[in-house]
Backbone as a chain_set.jsonl record, in Angstrom:
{"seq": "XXXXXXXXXXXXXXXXXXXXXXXXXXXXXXXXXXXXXXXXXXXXXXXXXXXXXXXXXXXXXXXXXXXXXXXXXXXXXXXXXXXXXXXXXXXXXXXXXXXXXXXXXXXXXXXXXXXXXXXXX", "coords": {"N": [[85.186, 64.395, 157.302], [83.171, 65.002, 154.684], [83.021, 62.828, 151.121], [82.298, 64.629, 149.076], [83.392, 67.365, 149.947], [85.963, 66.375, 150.361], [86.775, 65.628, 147.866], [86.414, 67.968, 146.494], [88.971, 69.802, 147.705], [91.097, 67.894, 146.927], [91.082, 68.338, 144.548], [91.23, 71.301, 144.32], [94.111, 70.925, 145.128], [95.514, 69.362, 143.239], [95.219, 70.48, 140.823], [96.632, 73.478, 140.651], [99.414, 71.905, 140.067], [99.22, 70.8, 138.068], [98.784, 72.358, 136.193], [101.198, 73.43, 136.238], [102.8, 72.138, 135.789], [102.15, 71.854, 132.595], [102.706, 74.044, 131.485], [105.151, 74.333, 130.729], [105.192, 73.04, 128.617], [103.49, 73.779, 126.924], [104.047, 76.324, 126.029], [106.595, 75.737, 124.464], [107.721, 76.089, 121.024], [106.392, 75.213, 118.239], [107.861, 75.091, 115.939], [108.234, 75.443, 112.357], [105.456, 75.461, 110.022], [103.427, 73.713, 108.12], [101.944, 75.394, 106.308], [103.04, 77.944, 106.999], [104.678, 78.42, 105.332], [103.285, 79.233, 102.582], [101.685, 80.797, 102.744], [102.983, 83.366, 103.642], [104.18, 83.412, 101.118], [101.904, 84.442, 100.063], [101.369, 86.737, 101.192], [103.177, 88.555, 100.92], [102.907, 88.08, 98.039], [100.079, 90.326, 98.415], [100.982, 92.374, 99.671], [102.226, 93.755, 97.7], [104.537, 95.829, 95.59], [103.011, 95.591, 92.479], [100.497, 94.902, 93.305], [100.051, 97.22, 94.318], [99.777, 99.09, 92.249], [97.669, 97.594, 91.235], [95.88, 97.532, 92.594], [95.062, 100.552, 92.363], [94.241, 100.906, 89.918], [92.203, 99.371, 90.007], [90.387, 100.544, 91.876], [90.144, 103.031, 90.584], [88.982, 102.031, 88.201], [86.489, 101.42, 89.098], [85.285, 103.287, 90.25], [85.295, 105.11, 88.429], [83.085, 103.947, 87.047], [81.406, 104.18, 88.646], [80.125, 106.479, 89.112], [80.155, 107.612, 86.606], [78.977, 105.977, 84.869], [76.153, 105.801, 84.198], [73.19, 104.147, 84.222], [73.123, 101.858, 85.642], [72.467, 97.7, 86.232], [71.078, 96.218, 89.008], [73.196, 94.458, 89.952], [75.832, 94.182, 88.339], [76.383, 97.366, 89.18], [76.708, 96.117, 91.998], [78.747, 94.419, 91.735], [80.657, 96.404, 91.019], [81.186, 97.729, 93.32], [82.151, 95.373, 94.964], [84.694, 95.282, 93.528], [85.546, 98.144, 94.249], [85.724, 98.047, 96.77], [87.956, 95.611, 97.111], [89.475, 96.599, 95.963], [90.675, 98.627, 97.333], [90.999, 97.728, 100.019], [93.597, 96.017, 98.949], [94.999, 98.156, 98.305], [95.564, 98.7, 100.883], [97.743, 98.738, 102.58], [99.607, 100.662, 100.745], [98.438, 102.838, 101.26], [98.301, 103.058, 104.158], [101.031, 103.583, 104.536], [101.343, 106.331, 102.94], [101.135, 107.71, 105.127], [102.931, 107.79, 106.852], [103.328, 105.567, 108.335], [104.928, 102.391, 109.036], [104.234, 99.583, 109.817], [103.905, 97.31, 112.238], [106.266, 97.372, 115.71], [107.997, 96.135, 117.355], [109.62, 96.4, 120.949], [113.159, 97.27, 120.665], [114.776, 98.912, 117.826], [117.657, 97.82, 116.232], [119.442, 99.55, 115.038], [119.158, 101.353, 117.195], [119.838, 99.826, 119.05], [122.426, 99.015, 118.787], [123.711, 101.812, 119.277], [125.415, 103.283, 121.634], [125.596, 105.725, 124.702], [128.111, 107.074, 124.613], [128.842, 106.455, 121.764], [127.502, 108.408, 120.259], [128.241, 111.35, 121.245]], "CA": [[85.01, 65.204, 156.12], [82.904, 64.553, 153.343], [83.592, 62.82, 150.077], [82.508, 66.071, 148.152], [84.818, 68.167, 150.44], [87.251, 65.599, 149.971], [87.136, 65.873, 146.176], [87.313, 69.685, 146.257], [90.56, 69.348, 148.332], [91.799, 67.267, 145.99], [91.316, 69.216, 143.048], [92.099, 72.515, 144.878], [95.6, 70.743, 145.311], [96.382, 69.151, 142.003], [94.866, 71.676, 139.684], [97.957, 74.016, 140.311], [100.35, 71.504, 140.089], [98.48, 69.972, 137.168], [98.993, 73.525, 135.114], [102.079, 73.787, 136.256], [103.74, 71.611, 134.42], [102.195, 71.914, 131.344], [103.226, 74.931, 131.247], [106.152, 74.306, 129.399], [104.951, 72.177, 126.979], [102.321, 74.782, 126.15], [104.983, 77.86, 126.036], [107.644, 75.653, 123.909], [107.038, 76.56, 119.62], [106.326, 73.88, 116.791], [108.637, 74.781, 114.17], [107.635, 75.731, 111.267], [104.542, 75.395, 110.022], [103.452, 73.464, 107.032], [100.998, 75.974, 105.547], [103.387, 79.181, 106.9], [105.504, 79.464, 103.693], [102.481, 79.241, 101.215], [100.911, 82.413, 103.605], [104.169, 84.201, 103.754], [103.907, 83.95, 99.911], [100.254, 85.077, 99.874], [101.358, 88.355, 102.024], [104.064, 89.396, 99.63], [102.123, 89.284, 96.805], [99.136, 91.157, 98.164], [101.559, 94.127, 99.385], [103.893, 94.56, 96.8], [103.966, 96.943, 94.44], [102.05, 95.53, 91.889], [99.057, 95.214, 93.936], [99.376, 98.613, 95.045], [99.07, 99.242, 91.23], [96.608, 97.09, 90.479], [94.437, 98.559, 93.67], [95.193, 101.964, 92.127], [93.111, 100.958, 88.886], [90.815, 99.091, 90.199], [89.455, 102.217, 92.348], [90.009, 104.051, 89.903], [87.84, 102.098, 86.779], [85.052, 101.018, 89.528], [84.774, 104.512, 91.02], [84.766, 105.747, 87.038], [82.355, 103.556, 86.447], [79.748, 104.069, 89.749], [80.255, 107.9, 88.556], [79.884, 107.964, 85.025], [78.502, 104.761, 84.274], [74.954, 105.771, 83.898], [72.044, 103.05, 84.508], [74.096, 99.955, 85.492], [71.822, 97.295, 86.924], [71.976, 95.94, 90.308], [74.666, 93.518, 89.773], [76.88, 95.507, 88.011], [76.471, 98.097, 90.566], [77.212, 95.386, 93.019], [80.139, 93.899, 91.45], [81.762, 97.468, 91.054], [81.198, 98.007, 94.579], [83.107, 94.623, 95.304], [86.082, 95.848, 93.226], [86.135, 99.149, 94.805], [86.289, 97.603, 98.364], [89.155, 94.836, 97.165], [91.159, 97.981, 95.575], [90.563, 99.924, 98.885], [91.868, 96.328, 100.604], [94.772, 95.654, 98.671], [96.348, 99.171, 98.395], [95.435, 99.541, 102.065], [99.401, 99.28, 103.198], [99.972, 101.969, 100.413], [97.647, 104.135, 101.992], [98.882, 103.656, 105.62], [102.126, 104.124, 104.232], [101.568, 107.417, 102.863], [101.085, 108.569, 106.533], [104.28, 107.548, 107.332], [103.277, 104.066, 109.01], [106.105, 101.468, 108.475], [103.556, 98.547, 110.652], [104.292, 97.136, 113.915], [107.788, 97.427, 115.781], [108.273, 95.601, 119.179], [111.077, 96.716, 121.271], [114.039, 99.135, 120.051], [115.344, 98.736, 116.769], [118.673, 97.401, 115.871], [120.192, 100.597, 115.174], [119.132, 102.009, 118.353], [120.125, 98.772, 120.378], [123.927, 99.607, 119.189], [124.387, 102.811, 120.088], [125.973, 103.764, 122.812], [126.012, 107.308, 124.687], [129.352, 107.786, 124.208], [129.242, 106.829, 120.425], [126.114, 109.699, 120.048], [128.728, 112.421, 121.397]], "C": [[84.198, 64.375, 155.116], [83.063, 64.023, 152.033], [83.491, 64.217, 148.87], [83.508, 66.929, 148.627], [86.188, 67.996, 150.52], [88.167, 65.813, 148.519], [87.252, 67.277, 145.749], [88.491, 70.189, 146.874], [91.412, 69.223, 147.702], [92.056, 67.664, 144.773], [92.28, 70.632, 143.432], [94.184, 72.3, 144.984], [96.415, 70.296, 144.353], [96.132, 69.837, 141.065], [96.321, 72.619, 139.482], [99.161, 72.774, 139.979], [100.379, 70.986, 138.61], [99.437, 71.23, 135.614], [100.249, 73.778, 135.022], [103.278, 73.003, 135.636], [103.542, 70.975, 133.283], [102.646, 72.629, 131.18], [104.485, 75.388, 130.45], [106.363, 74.023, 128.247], [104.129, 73.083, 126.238], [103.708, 75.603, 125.496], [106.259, 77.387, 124.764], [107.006, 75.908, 121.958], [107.702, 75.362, 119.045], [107.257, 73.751, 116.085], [107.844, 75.305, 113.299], [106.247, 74.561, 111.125], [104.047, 74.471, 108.541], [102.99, 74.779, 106.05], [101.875, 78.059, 105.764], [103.993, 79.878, 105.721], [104.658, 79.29, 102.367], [101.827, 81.162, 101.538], [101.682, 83.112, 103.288], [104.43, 84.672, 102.254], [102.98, 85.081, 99.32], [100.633, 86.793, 99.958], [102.557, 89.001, 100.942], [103.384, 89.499, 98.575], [100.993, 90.071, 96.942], [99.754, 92.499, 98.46], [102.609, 94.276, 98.68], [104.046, 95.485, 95.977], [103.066, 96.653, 93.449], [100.58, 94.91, 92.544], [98.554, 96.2, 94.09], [99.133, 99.044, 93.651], [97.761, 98.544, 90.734], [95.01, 97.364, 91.824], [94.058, 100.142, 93.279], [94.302, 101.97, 91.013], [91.779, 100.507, 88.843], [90.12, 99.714, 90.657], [89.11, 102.839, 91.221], [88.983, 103.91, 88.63], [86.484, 102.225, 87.823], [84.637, 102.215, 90.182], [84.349, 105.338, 89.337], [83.405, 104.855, 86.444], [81.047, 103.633, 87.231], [79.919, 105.738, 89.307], [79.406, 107.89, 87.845], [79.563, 106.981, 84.613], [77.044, 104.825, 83.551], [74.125, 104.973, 84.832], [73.133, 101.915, 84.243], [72.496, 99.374, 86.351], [72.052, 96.99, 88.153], [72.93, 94.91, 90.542], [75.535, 93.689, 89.033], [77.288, 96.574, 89.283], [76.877, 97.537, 91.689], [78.566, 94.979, 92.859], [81.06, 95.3, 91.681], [82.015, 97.303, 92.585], [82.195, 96.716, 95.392], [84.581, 95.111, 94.853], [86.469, 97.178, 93.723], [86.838, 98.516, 96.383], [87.448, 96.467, 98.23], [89.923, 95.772, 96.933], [91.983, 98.39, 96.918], [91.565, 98.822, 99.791], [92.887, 95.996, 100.31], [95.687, 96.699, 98.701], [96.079, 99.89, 100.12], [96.781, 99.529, 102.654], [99.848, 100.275, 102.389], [99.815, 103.159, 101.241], [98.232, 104.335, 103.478], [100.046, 103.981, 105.453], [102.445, 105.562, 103.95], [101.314, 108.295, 104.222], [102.237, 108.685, 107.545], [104.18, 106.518, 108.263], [104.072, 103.339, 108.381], [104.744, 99.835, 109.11], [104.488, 98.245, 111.829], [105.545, 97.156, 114.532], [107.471, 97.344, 117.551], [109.888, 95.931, 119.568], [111.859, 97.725, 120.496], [114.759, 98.287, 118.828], [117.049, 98.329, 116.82], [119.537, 98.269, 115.573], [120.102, 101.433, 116.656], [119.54, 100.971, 119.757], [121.958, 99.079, 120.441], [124.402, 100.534, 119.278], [124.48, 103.141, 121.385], [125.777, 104.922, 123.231], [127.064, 107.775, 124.45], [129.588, 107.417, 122.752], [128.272, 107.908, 119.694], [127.435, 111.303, 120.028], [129.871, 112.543, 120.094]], "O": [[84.521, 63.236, 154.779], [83.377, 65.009, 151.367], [84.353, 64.623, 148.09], [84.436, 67.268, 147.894], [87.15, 68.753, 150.653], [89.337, 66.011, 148.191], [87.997, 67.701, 144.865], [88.971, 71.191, 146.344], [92.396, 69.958, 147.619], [93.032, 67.409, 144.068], [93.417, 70.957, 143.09], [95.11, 73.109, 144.935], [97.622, 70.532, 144.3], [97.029, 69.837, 140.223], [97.006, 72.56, 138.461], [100.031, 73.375, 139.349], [101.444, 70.777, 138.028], [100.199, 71.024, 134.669], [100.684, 74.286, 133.988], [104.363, 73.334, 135.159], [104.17, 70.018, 132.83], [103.553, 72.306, 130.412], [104.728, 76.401, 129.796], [107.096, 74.341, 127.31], [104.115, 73.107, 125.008], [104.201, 75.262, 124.421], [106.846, 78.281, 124.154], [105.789, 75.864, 121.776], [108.782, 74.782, 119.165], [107.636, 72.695, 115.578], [106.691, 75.613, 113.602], [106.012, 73.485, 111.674], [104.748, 74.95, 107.65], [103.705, 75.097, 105.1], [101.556, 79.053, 105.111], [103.976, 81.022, 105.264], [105.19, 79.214, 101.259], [101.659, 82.178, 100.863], [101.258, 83.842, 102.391], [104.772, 85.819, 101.968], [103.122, 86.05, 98.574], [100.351, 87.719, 99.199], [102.403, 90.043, 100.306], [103.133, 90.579, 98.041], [100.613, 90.634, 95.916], [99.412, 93.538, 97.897], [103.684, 94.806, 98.96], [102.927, 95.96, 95.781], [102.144, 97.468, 93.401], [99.701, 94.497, 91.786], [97.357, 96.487, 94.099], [98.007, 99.539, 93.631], [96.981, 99.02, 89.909], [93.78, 97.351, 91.795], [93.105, 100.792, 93.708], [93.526, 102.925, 90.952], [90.765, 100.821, 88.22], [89.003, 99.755, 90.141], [87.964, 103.152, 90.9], [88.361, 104.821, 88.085], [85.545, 102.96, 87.517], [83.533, 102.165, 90.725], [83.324, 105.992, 89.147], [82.829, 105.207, 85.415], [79.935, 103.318, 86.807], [78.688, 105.769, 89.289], [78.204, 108.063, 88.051], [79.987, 106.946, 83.458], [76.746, 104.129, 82.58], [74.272, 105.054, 86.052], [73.687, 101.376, 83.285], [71.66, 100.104, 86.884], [73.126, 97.359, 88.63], [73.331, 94.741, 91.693], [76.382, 92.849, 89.337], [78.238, 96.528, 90.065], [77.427, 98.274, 92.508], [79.432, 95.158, 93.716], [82.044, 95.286, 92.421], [83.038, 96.75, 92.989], [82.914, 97.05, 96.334], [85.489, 95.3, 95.663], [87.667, 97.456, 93.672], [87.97, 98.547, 96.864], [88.021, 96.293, 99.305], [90.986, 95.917, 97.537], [93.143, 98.451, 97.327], [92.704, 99.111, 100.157], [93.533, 95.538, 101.253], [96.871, 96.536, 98.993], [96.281, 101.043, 100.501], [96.974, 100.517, 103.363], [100.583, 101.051, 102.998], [100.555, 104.028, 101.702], [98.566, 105.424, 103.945], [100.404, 104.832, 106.268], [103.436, 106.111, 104.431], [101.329, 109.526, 104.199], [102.42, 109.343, 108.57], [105.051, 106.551, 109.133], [104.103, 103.457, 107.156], [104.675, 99.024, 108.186], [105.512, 98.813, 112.207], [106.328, 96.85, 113.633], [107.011, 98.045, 118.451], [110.922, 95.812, 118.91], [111.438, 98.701, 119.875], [115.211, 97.151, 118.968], [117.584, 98.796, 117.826], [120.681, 97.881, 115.812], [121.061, 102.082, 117.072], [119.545, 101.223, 120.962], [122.65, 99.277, 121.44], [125.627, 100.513, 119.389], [123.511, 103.245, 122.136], [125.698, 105.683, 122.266], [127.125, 108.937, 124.049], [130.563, 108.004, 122.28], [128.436, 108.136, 118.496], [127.51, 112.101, 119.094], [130.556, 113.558, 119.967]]}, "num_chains": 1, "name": "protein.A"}
């Protein structure tokens, strides 16, 4: 046999074995994160209620103002157009909300994991 056919042999045979036990080390989780509970902050205050108010005015001046504004220049006109699309961005969980979206849900809920059929009847 060849040393090249040798060395693809050789790989062919430790490659799985190779993956295979990283595989755990990959699959096991860090811990917390340094930077997760500054994020976790971040995300509460962009959907909380006062975002969804303060997305509700900001549409509402920068759409009154690409309206009825008149002759804005083009950076005015630009800036509105930024504050419409952050409004639109920040009250966007309002908005999916009013459709009756709650966001994502893996598996069966916690009320539906303890009932029973015989506590239904």
């Amino acid at each position: 046999m060849s040393p090249k056919h040798a060395l693809i042999v050789m790989t062919l045979i430790a490659a799985p074995s190779l993956f295979a036990s990283t595989a755990p080390a990959l699959a096991g989780s860090g811990g917390s994160l340094p930077w997760e509970g500054p994020l976790e902050q971040i995300q509460e205050s962009i959907t909380g209620p006062v975002a969804g108010y303060i997305a509700l005015a900001a549409v509402a001046i920068a759409g009154g103002m690409l309206i009825f504004g008149g002759e804005l220049n083009d950076f005015a006109r630009r800036l509105m157009y930024v504050v419409l699309v952050a409004g639109i961005l920040l009250g966007a969980t309002q908005i999916v909300g009013l459709f009756g979206a709650t966001g994502a849900s893996i598996g069966l809920a916690d009320a539906q994991i303890t009932k029973t059929p015989s506590a239904e009847q």
